[in-house]
Every structure is written in C-alpha cells, then in structure tokens.
Amino acid sequence: MDRNIDVLSLYPKDMNIYGDSGNVLSVRRRLELLGYQVQVHAYNQDGDWPEHIDLILGGGGQDQGQRKIIRDLFKRADSIRALAHEGTPMLMICGMYQLFGDYFETLEGDRLPGIGVLGLHTIGQEERLIGNLVEHSQEFGDIVGYENHSGKTFLHEGTQALGTVDAQGTGNNGSDGTEGARIHNVIGTYMHGSLLPKNPAITDFLIRKACERRYGALDPQSTVEQQQELTRLNDFAERARAVAMQRPR
Amino acid sequence: MEQQENSASAKPWYSSSIPLLGKGIRLLSRLTRHGGSAFPGKIVESLDPDFLARSLAQLPLGVVLVSGTNGKTTTTRMIASMLTDQGFRVFTNPTGSNFTRGVVSALLGEVSATGHLDADIAVLELDEAYAVHFVKQVKPRFSLLLNVMRDQLDRFGEIDNTARLLSHVAAATTGTVILNREDRRIADLLQCVPEDTAVRYFGLSDDLKSAFPSDDDMHSDTKASSDSEDHRSSVNESTTAELKTPDYKTSAQADGSEQSGQRIDVSGEELMLPMGTPVADVTLVAVGKQYAQFEMDGVTSGTSVKLEGLYNLFNAAAALTVVRAVQRSSDTQRDIDNKNLLNSLSSVTPAFGRGEIIDFHGTSVELVLVKNPMGFRLALQSFDPMGYDTMIVINDEFADGRDMSWLWDVDFSSLKAEGVAVVSGVRAWDMALRLEYDQVPVTAVDTQPSHALDLFLQHSVDSGSANGGPARPKRIYCTYTAMLKIRSSLSHLTTVADAGV
C-alpha cells in the first residue's frame, strides 16, 4: 500500500529565521517513525508547486524576506486557500502567520494585504514582544515556545485563538490574552523555539490530519525500535518543556 | 597631553581625580571579587562621561574598532598581538568585555594617575549595539566589520537590523574601513563609508567560499530540504551571484577620494575585478591542519598557526588587512613586510574558550565557544570529532541568549559516528532532544555542568583504560556562561590560566 506523505515547506529560503527548519525535521522524523515515506518539497518563489500536498509548514522571516515572497504568495493564494478549506493541516509561524491574515499595517501606515486564510490583522509596532512563553490550549495542553515579534496581531470576530496567555504584554498583541489563531486545520502562531519538536501534541495533530485526509486514517506501522525512538523523543521533549516553563522570560 | 585639554570642554571639575578614583574602585572590586570587569567602568561612565573620549584622544594612531557577530575576541587578539610585534604600543580590551564600560574599566587599569595613556594605538572589540554608542563619543581611525550572523536576535531584532547598527560604525570611521567581502550585508556597508575614508576588503578564494555558508543559505543544506538537490544548487548560485553584484562605488569615485591623505595608494581600477567584485587586500586561499595560506599583493604565502577552525583563519585574513592598513596609514611611516606579519600571526594563541586547550593530567580538554547557529556549524566543520570525546553545554542566561530555536539551525549529524558523551547546561534537554532528532547517540544528560564535567572526565578515563592506551582527547562545545562555569570547574581540578574576567 502507498504510504507517501507530501510535506510542503513554504519559502524556506526567505522565511526560516528562528529554527523553523526544526518544525520540518520534526514532522518528517515522526512520520518516518510511524512508517510513512515522507517527501519534503522546499518551495521557494517561482519554484514548482507540487502536485500533491498533505501538510504545509511556513516560518518566520525578516521584513525583507516578507517583501521578497509576497508577490509569489499571492500567485499561490487561491491554491493555499482551497487546501485550507479542504482541511489540509498547516502550521504558520510568525511572518507567515501574519501574511496568512487579512492585512499587515506597517509602522509607516502602509497596508500590505495578506492572503486571508486567517481572520486577523497585524499592526507594526516599535516595541517588540520577546521572550519565553507558555500558553494554554484545550486541544494541545500547554504550548511552550519563544515569541519574538514587533507586529501586534488582532483576531477578528469569530476567529479562534490557538491559546491564551497569562502575562500582560505577551501573545498576539500584548493586551487581549490571546495567542495564535486556528481555522479548519490551520494553525498560526508567534511561538517558535522551535515549536514542533518541543510540542509533539501539535506535531501529532498535524500528522494525524494529513494521514486522515490522504488515507482516511492514521495507520502507524512502527517497528519496536521506532516505537522506542518515539517514546524517547517524547520523553526528551517532556523534560525540555519542563525546564523551558521555569525559565525567565 | 595637549589633546586632553582640547577635547575636555565639558569635563567636570573633579575629572582630574577620575583616573585615581576609578583605579581605586577597580582595585576594590578586584579585591572583593565583586561586580566583574565592567563595574568600575560603569561608575566612571556616570561620573565623567567624557573620560573615554578624552583618554583615547591621546593616541597618536587612534583607535581600531572591531565589531561583528562572530570572532571579535580572537581577531582583536590577533591584531593587537601582530601590532605589538611590529613595534607599536597597543592598548586593548583583551577580556572580551565588549561593552563601552568594559573599555572604560580596561582604561582605568592602563592610564596613569594623571590620566596619561602610554600607547600608540587602541584595538577595541565592541558588541554591535555598543559600537554604535561608542562611535558617538570616539571616531575610530580604523574599523573592522567582520560579519553579521544570526546571534542574539532577541536583542537586536533581525540580521538586517544588526547590519544597520554596523553602518553607523562604517559612517564614523575616519581612516580605513575594513569589510568582509564575502558577507553581502557587510560588503554592502561600503555605501555608508564617507568619501574621504578608504575601504579595504578581506576575502576568500573561490575554493573556500563553499565552506562558509551564510545565514541566508543556511536552510539549503539542512535535512529539511535534503531531498531537493536542485533547489540547493540554485540557492548557492543565487547567493554567489548576489555576492558579485552589489552596488560598489564606481572607479571614478574611488579615484576622486584617492586625493585624501589617508587614502590608499591603489587606483580604483586595480581595486576592481571585472565582475565588479572588489579585490581583497588579503585573501585566505587554502587551509590545512594548523596551517593557512594567504594571498597578499599578488603573492601567496603560507604559515603555521596555533589557531584552529576555518573561521579563525578567515578572521586572520581580516586581522592581517587591519595591520596592513595601520602600517600603510600616513602617520606610521612603516613598510609592510608580509613575511614578518605571517611570522607574527603564527605565534598568536586562541583567546580563552575559543579553541583553548587545557591540560587535564595529560589529557587535552579543548573548549570551543558556540554562540549562534553559524558559529556552531563552522565549529563542527572545523573540528573533526573522530578520536575525541565530545561534551556540549548549553545555557540560556542573558549573555547566552534566551531563545533556544537556534539549536535547530545547526546540523549535528557529523557527530553521529562518535556520539556525544555528555550533554549539560540549563538547556541540556533541549540539546539532547536536538541531538536525538539528528540520531546522534547521547550517553548522559546532566543539567549541572560541574557534575557533568566530572562524568565526562571519568568517561574518558574509562575509555582510555579500557583500550589500555592513554585517555582520548576531549572537546567541550559551550555557550558563553557555560564556558565560564566549565572553566571554573576545571580550575578546581587542574591549572587554568587566568582569563581576566
């Protein structure tokens, strides 16, 4: 039986600033340990859009990187929106999270359009929100990471947050207690650090959705060694999470 | 000194007592072992904000400022050491305390009670942000801008912003700005150099360029895209193309500025290669084990070095370019003797924690400081793990950077074959998780560096005795504060040179 999974890594050349490649690595390795064959398509501007996509990962970038890819992103916007509506799992970190919203208003007042997958907008700010962060979500439990962004993001009515934060001055905008956003199986967040290796609940969610959409169900076929390896990855992640939760911001 | 009076229009009435007062505080803080190296500087800075500028204004050859993300400490050490060998009296901040107040503290140790500084030239390393602060007070005669890499983004925001910080240094330099030709963001700073200031480059031969990936193409050889060879080569091509076509000054501009006294004596045409790539004053052309070859003035010559690591050897090219610029400057009246310079380079030892080797009862323990993904990647490429026991210590204190995402931008698979004996530091589990994802076997994890070190030293004794041979040499990769901890633990077990911090 065919056990291929096609993962699209979105603009790794320009949008990969905070260890985002760790997210790709995490998805790939865990899928492999579940007995799937993984094809990672690194898609950069003007590249070939793969025929089949089961899961999309996007990262953060510098302002310059965002400007570089935005034209190409609009070329692909219809395909991405369609995939999102069909339930394709996606994780968008930081810069790509912002571009998945409706618009980004810069410090100078210019309005850069986003591709509108997530109902939210972002306003550029002088002050950066930077530091270790733990947020709470019903679906994934506590999410552990590191935020580093100057844009403040505001969710529109009806847009679900990924989680809630306890401390003032953290999260999407530092004031409303939300962090990240969710629609269909699309997750947007400012949490990096790198998110997926240390939050395997989210990785497994993305993997499960990808397998369900392609094959109807997640069907793990791990050897004993692969099961042990998965257990070890989860154990190490649990210990790394416990330390990260105790660290100063 | 005369200059002291000139620049002292705003000095407070008590400024003549500052050197003595500062020295007293420095002595006290040393005796009581409080406050570290920068504390006296902090006090003097607030009492007498002009002390720094006034003291450095006395130097007949001015200030060499070294900044950039990686390699400042070792490069500063190389420049200071070579200049000293060439007969200059050099003031430097050798402890890697690269904030302005660290420089003030170092000055307090050197100035006489009357504020006299007995030196020809100062060679100072400054952190990118503090360099901006520094050049507001002191215009450097020479500046060396090494590189901009992903380091402490939690402080500076992003790489482009770090480059912007360094553009202030380029703009404030009066004599010669020395730029890394191979780092696009640094080479582009040419545009910020004032008309009357000369520009020199240090560079790599084409053969060596592939060994120095930039942050921009860092992703291209991570596992994330390992299945797309085409993509990788296209990225490298585009990066090379970008390197070759920045908007360099036209030869007419270079000619025009040649009229200035401190300008270099080479015509604009000779500075340019056909593609618009500037000719480097010093090019690193080949490297071997503790050996490096440089091209200067069209001649290639090699030397043995005590420094290891590709990046240290590239920084040696930077240091040579600086020393040559100083010698070339109109005030020194000295001829450049390349052979002599290489000779002098061959005796420079690594700065503490930068490939420093400590002897532990006959076994060598090598400390390698790693602060950012590119630095760690270069270190892993430079130091062959075969035959070594490896330990990694990762802390996330403020000086290390709190953000751990950078570990995911390093490819650790070169450690697969030998494995890692011990992982330690506050973020040991983050590191262990990272290694696990690269399928690097880890023998032990212990978040306490002193325990972990005991374990590590014991580990090698065991492996040595099991083979009946001598214990294997050891290598410890560590972040900044982790290195201080490891050094301190080692000093309880064996003799470790005073690091001066």
CSV table of N, CA and C in Angstrom, one decimal, chain A residues 12-13 16-22 24-26 28-30 39-42 44 62-64 128 130 132 146 148 192-194 197-198 229 232-233 236-237 239-240 243-244 247-249, chain B residues 150 153-154 157-161 184-185 216 218-219 222-228 231 235 238 242 396-397 402-405 408-409 426-427 429-430 432-434 436-439 445 447:
chain,number,residue,atom,x,y,z
A,12,PRO,N,11.4,28.3,2.4
A,12,PRO,CA,12.5,28.1,3.4
A,12,PRO,C,13.7,29.1,3.2
A,13,LYS,N,13.8,29.5,1.9
A,13,LYS,CA,15.0,30.4,1.6
A,13,LYS,C,14.8,31.7,2.4
A,16,ASN,N,12.7,31.5,7.3
A,16,ASN,CA,13.1,30.3,8.1
A,16,ASN,C,14.0,30.8,9.2
A,17,ILE,N,13.6,31.9,9.9
A,17,ILE,CA,14.6,32.6,10.7
A,17,ILE,C,14.9,32.0,12.1
A,18,TYR,N,13.8,31.5,12.7
A,18,TYR,CA,14.1,31.1,14.1
A,18,TYR,C,14.0,29.6,14.3
A,19,GLY,N,14.8,28.9,13.6
A,19,GLY,CA,14.9,27.4,13.7
A,19,GLY,C,13.6,26.8,13.2
A,20,ASP,N,13.0,27.4,12.2
A,20,ASP,CA,11.8,26.8,11.6
A,20,ASP,C,12.0,25.5,11.0
A,21,SER,N,13.3,25.3,10.5
A,21,SER,CA,13.6,24.0,9.9
A,21,SER,C,13.4,22.9,10.9
A,22,GLY,N,13.5,23.2,12.2
A,22,GLY,CA,13.2,22.2,13.2
A,22,GLY,C,11.8,21.6,13.1
A,24,VAL,N,10.1,21.3,10.3
A,24,VAL,CA,10.1,20.4,9.2
A,24,VAL,C,10.7,19.0,9.6
A,25,LEU,N,11.8,19.2,10.3
A,25,LEU,CA,12.5,18.0,10.7
A,25,LEU,C,11.7,17.1,11.6
A,26,SER,N,10.9,17.8,12.5
A,26,SER,CA,10.1,17.1,13.5
A,26,SER,C,9.0,16.3,12.8
A,28,ARG,N,8.9,15.3,9.7
A,28,ARG,CA,9.5,14.3,8.8
A,28,ARG,C,9.9,13.1,9.6
A,29,ARG,N,10.6,13.3,10.7
A,29,ARG,CA,11.1,12.2,11.5
A,29,ARG,C,10.0,11.4,12.1
A,30,ARG,N,9.0,12.1,12.7
A,30,ARG,CA,7.9,11.4,13.4
A,30,ARG,C,7.1,10.6,12.4
A,39,GLN,N,8.0,12.9,1.7
A,39,GLN,CA,8.6,13.8,0.6
A,39,GLN,C,8.5,15.2,1.1
A,40,VAL,N,9.6,15.9,1.4
A,40,VAL,CA,9.5,17.3,1.8
A,40,VAL,C,9.8,18.1,0.5
A,41,HIS,N,8.9,19.0,0.1
A,41,HIS,CA,9.1,19.8,-1.0
A,41,HIS,C,9.4,21.2,-0.5
A,42,ALA,N,10.6,21.7,-0.8
A,42,ALA,CA,11.0,23.0,-0.4
A,42,ALA,C,10.6,23.9,-1.5
A,44,ASN,N,10.2,27.6,-3.0
A,44,ASN,CA,10.6,29.0,-2.9
A,44,ASN,C,10.0,29.7,-4.1
A,62,GLN,N,12.5,37.9,8.0
A,62,GLN,CA,12.8,39.3,8.2
A,62,GLN,C,11.9,40.1,7.4
A,63,ASP,N,11.8,41.4,7.6
A,63,ASP,CA,10.9,42.2,6.8
A,63,ASP,C,11.2,42.1,5.4
A,64,GLN,N,12.5,42.1,5.1
A,64,GLN,CA,13.0,42.0,3.7
A,64,GLN,C,12.5,40.7,3.1
A,128,ARG,N,9.0,45.4,20.7
A,128,ARG,CA,8.9,44.0,20.3
A,128,ARG,C,8.4,43.2,21.5
A,130,ILE,N,9.1,39.9,23.1
A,130,ILE,CA,10.2,38.9,23.0
A,130,ILE,C,10.3,38.2,24.3
A,132,ASN,N,10.6,33.9,26.5
A,132,ASN,CA,10.0,32.6,26.7
A,132,ASN,C,8.5,32.8,27.0
A,146,TYR,N,8.9,30.4,22.3
A,146,TYR,CA,9.6,31.6,22.5
A,146,TYR,C,9.0,32.6,21.4
A,148,ASN,N,8.9,36.3,19.4
A,148,ASN,CA,9.8,37.4,19.1
A,148,ASN,C,9.2,38.1,17.8
A,192,HIS,N,7.9,30.2,18.5
A,192,HIS,CA,8.9,29.3,17.8
A,192,HIS,C,9.7,28.7,18.9
A,193,GLY,N,10.9,28.3,18.5
A,193,GLY,CA,11.8,27.9,19.6
A,193,GLY,C,12.3,26.5,19.7
A,194,SER,N,12.2,25.7,18.8
A,194,SER,CA,11.4,25.5,17.7
A,194,SER,C,10.1,24.8,18.1
A,197,PRO,N,9.2,20.2,17.7
A,197,PRO,CA,9.9,19.2,18.5
A,197,PRO,C,9.5,19.2,20.0
A,198,LYS,N,9.3,20.4,20.5
A,198,LYS,CA,9.0,20.5,21.9
A,198,LYS,C,7.5,20.5,22.2
A,229,GLU,N,12.0,4.8,19.8
A,229,GLU,CA,12.6,6.1,19.5
A,229,GLU,C,11.5,7.2,19.7
A,232,ARG,N,11.3,7.9,23.3
A,232,ARG,CA,12.5,8.7,23.7
A,232,ARG,C,12.3,10.2,23.3
A,233,LEU,N,11.9,10.4,22.1
A,233,LEU,CA,11.7,11.8,21.6
A,233,LEU,C,10.6,12.5,22.5
A,236,PHE,N,12.3,13.2,26.0
A,236,PHE,CA,13.2,14.3,26.0
A,236,PHE,C,12.4,15.6,25.8
A,237,ALA,N,11.4,15.6,25.0
A,237,ALA,CA,10.6,16.8,24.8
A,237,ALA,C,9.9,17.2,26.1
A,239,ARG,N,10.9,16.7,29.2
A,239,ARG,CA,11.9,17.2,30.1
A,239,ARG,C,12.3,18.6,29.6
A,240,ALA,N,12.5,18.8,28.3
A,240,ALA,CA,12.9,20.1,27.8
A,240,ALA,C,11.8,21.1,28.1
A,243,VAL,N,11.8,22.3,31.8
A,243,VAL,CA,12.8,23.3,32.0
A,243,VAL,C,12.4,24.7,31.4
A,244,ALA,N,11.9,24.6,30.2
A,244,ALA,CA,11.6,25.9,29.5
A,244,ALA,C,10.5,26.6,30.3
A,247,ARG,N,11.9,28.9,33.0
A,247,ARG,CA,12.9,29.9,32.7
A,247,ARG,C,12.4,31.3,32.7
A,248,PRO,N,13.2,32.3,33.0
A,248,PRO,CA,12.7,33.7,32.9
A,248,PRO,C,12.4,34.1,31.5
A,249,ARG,N,11.6,35.1,31.4
A,249,ARG,CA,11.1,35.5,30.0
A,249,ARG,C,12.3,35.9,29.2
B,150,ARG,N,23.2,35.4,12.6
B,150,ARG,CA,22.1,35.3,13.5
B,150,ARG,C,22.5,35.0,14.9
B,153,LEU,N,19.3,37.5,18.4
B,153,LEU,CA,18.2,38.2,17.7
B,153,LEU,C,17.2,38.8,18.7
B,154,ASP,N,17.2,38.2,19.9
B,154,ASP,CA,16.3,38.7,20.9
B,154,ASP,C,16.7,40.0,21.4
B,157,GLY,N,16.8,42.1,17.2
B,157,GLY,CA,15.7,42.1,16.3
B,157,GLY,C,15.9,41.2,15.1
B,158,GLU,N,16.7,41.6,14.2
B,158,GLU,CA,16.9,40.8,13.0
B,158,GLU,C,18.3,41.1,12.4
B,159,ILE,N,18.7,40.3,11.5
B,159,ILE,CA,20.1,40.4,10.9
B,159,ILE,C,20.2,41.8,10.2
B,160,ASP,N,19.2,42.1,9.5
B,160,ASP,CA,19.3,43.4,8.7
B,160,ASP,C,19.5,44.6,9.7
B,161,ASN,N,18.9,44.4,10.9
B,161,ASN,CA,19.0,45.5,11.8
B,161,ASN,C,20.4,45.5,12.4
B,184,ARG,N,27.5,39.5,2.3
B,184,ARG,CA,26.8,40.5,1.5
B,184,ARG,C,26.4,41.7,2.3
B,185,ARG,N,25.9,41.5,3.5
B,185,ARG,CA,25.4,42.6,4.3
B,185,ARG,C,26.6,43.5,4.7
B,216,ASP,N,21.8,33.2,5.0
B,216,ASP,CA,20.8,33.2,4.0
B,216,ASP,C,20.6,31.9,3.3
B,218,MET,N,21.5,29.0,4.8
B,218,MET,CA,21.7,28.0,5.9
B,218,MET,C,20.7,26.9,5.7
B,219,HIS,N,19.5,27.2,5.4
B,219,HIS,CA,18.5,26.1,5.2
B,219,HIS,C,18.8,25.2,4.1
B,222,THR,N,20.2,21.9,5.2
B,222,THR,CA,19.7,21.2,6.4
B,222,THR,C,18.9,20.0,5.8
B,223,LYS,N,18.5,19.1,6.7
B,223,LYS,CA,17.8,18.0,6.3
B,223,LYS,C,16.4,18.4,5.7
B,224,ALA,N,15.9,19.5,6.1
B,224,ALA,CA,14.6,19.9,5.7
B,224,ALA,C,14.4,19.9,4.1
B,225,SER,N,15.5,20.1,3.4
B,225,SER,CA,15.4,20.2,2.0
B,225,SER,C,16.4,19.2,1.4
B,226,SER,N,16.8,18.2,2.1
B,226,SER,CA,17.8,17.4,1.6
B,226,SER,C,17.4,16.6,0.4
B,227,ASP,N,16.1,16.5,0.2
B,227,ASP,CA,15.6,15.8,-1.0
B,227,ASP,C,15.5,16.6,-2.2
B,228,SER,N,16.0,17.9,-2.2
B,228,SER,CA,15.9,18.7,-3.4
B,228,SER,C,17.2,19.3,-3.7
B,231,HIS,N,17.3,22.4,-5.8
B,231,HIS,CA,17.0,23.6,-5.0
B,231,HIS,C,18.2,24.2,-4.4
B,235,VAL,N,20.1,27.8,-4.9
B,235,VAL,CA,20.3,28.8,-3.8
B,235,VAL,C,21.7,29.2,-3.8
B,238,SER,N,22.5,31.6,-6.6
B,238,SER,CA,21.9,32.9,-6.5
B,238,SER,C,22.7,33.7,-5.4
B,242,GLU,N,24.6,37.2,-6.0
B,242,GLU,CA,24.4,38.4,-5.2
B,242,GLU,C,25.7,38.9,-4.7
B,396,ASP,N,21.1,29.2,28.9
B,396,ASP,CA,20.3,30.3,28.3
B,396,ASP,C,20.2,31.5,29.1
B,397,GLU,N,21.3,31.8,29.8
B,397,GLU,CA,21.3,33.1,30.6
B,397,GLU,C,21.3,34.2,29.6
B,402,ARG,N,18.4,33.9,25.4
B,402,ARG,CA,17.4,33.1,26.0
B,402,ARG,C,16.7,32.1,25.0
B,403,ASP,N,16.7,32.5,23.7
B,403,ASP,CA,16.0,31.8,22.7
B,403,ASP,C,16.8,30.5,22.3
B,404,MET,N,16.1,29.4,22.4
B,404,MET,CA,16.8,28.1,22.0
B,404,MET,C,16.5,27.7,20.6
B,405,SER,N,15.8,28.5,19.8
B,405,SER,CA,15.5,28.0,18.5
B,405,SER,C,16.7,27.8,17.6
B,408,TRP,N,18.1,24.4,16.4
B,408,TRP,CA,17.5,23.7,15.3
B,408,TRP,C,18.1,24.1,14.0
B,409,ASP,N,18.9,25.2,13.9
B,409,ASP,CA,19.5,25.6,12.7
B,409,ASP,C,20.9,25.0,12.5
B,426,VAL,N,21.8,24.4,31.5
B,426,VAL,CA,20.4,24.7,31.9
B,426,VAL,C,19.5,24.0,30.8
B,427,ARG,N,19.9,24.2,29.5
B,427,ARG,CA,19.1,23.7,28.5
B,427,ARG,C,19.6,22.3,27.9
B,429,TRP,N,18.4,19.5,28.1
B,429,TRP,CA,17.3,18.6,27.5
B,429,TRP,C,16.9,19.1,26.1
B,430,ASP,N,17.0,20.4,25.9
B,430,ASP,CA,16.7,21.0,24.6
B,430,ASP,C,17.8,20.4,23.6
B,432,ALA,N,19.7,17.7,24.1
B,432,ALA,CA,19.6,16.3,23.9
B,432,ALA,C,18.5,15.9,22.9
B,433,LEU,N,17.4,16.7,23.0
B,433,LEU,CA,16.3,16.5,22.0
B,433,LEU,C,16.7,16.8,20.6
B,434,ARG,N,17.5,17.9,20.5
B,434,ARG,CA,18.0,18.2,19.2
B,434,ARG,C,18.9,17.1,18.6
B,436,GLU,N,18.9,14.0,19.5
B,436,GLU,CA,18.0,12.8,19.2
B,436,GLU,C,17.4,12.9,17.8
B,437,TYR,N,16.9,14.1,17.4
B,437,TYR,CA,16.3,14.3,16.1
B,437,TYR,C,17.4,14.1,15.0
B,438,ASP,N,18.6,14.3,15.3
B,438,ASP,CA,19.7,14.1,14.3
B,438,ASP,C,20.3,12.7,14.4
B,439,GLN,N,19.7,11.9,15.3
B,439,GLN,CA,20.1,10.5,15.6
B,439,GLN,C,21.6,10.4,16.0
B,445,VAL,N,23.0,12.8,30.2
B,445,VAL,CA,22.5,14.2,30.3
B,445,VAL,C,22.4,14.6,31.7
B,447,THR,N,22.0,18.3,33.9
B,447,THR,CA,21.9,19.8,33.7
B,447,THR,C,23.0,20.6,34.5
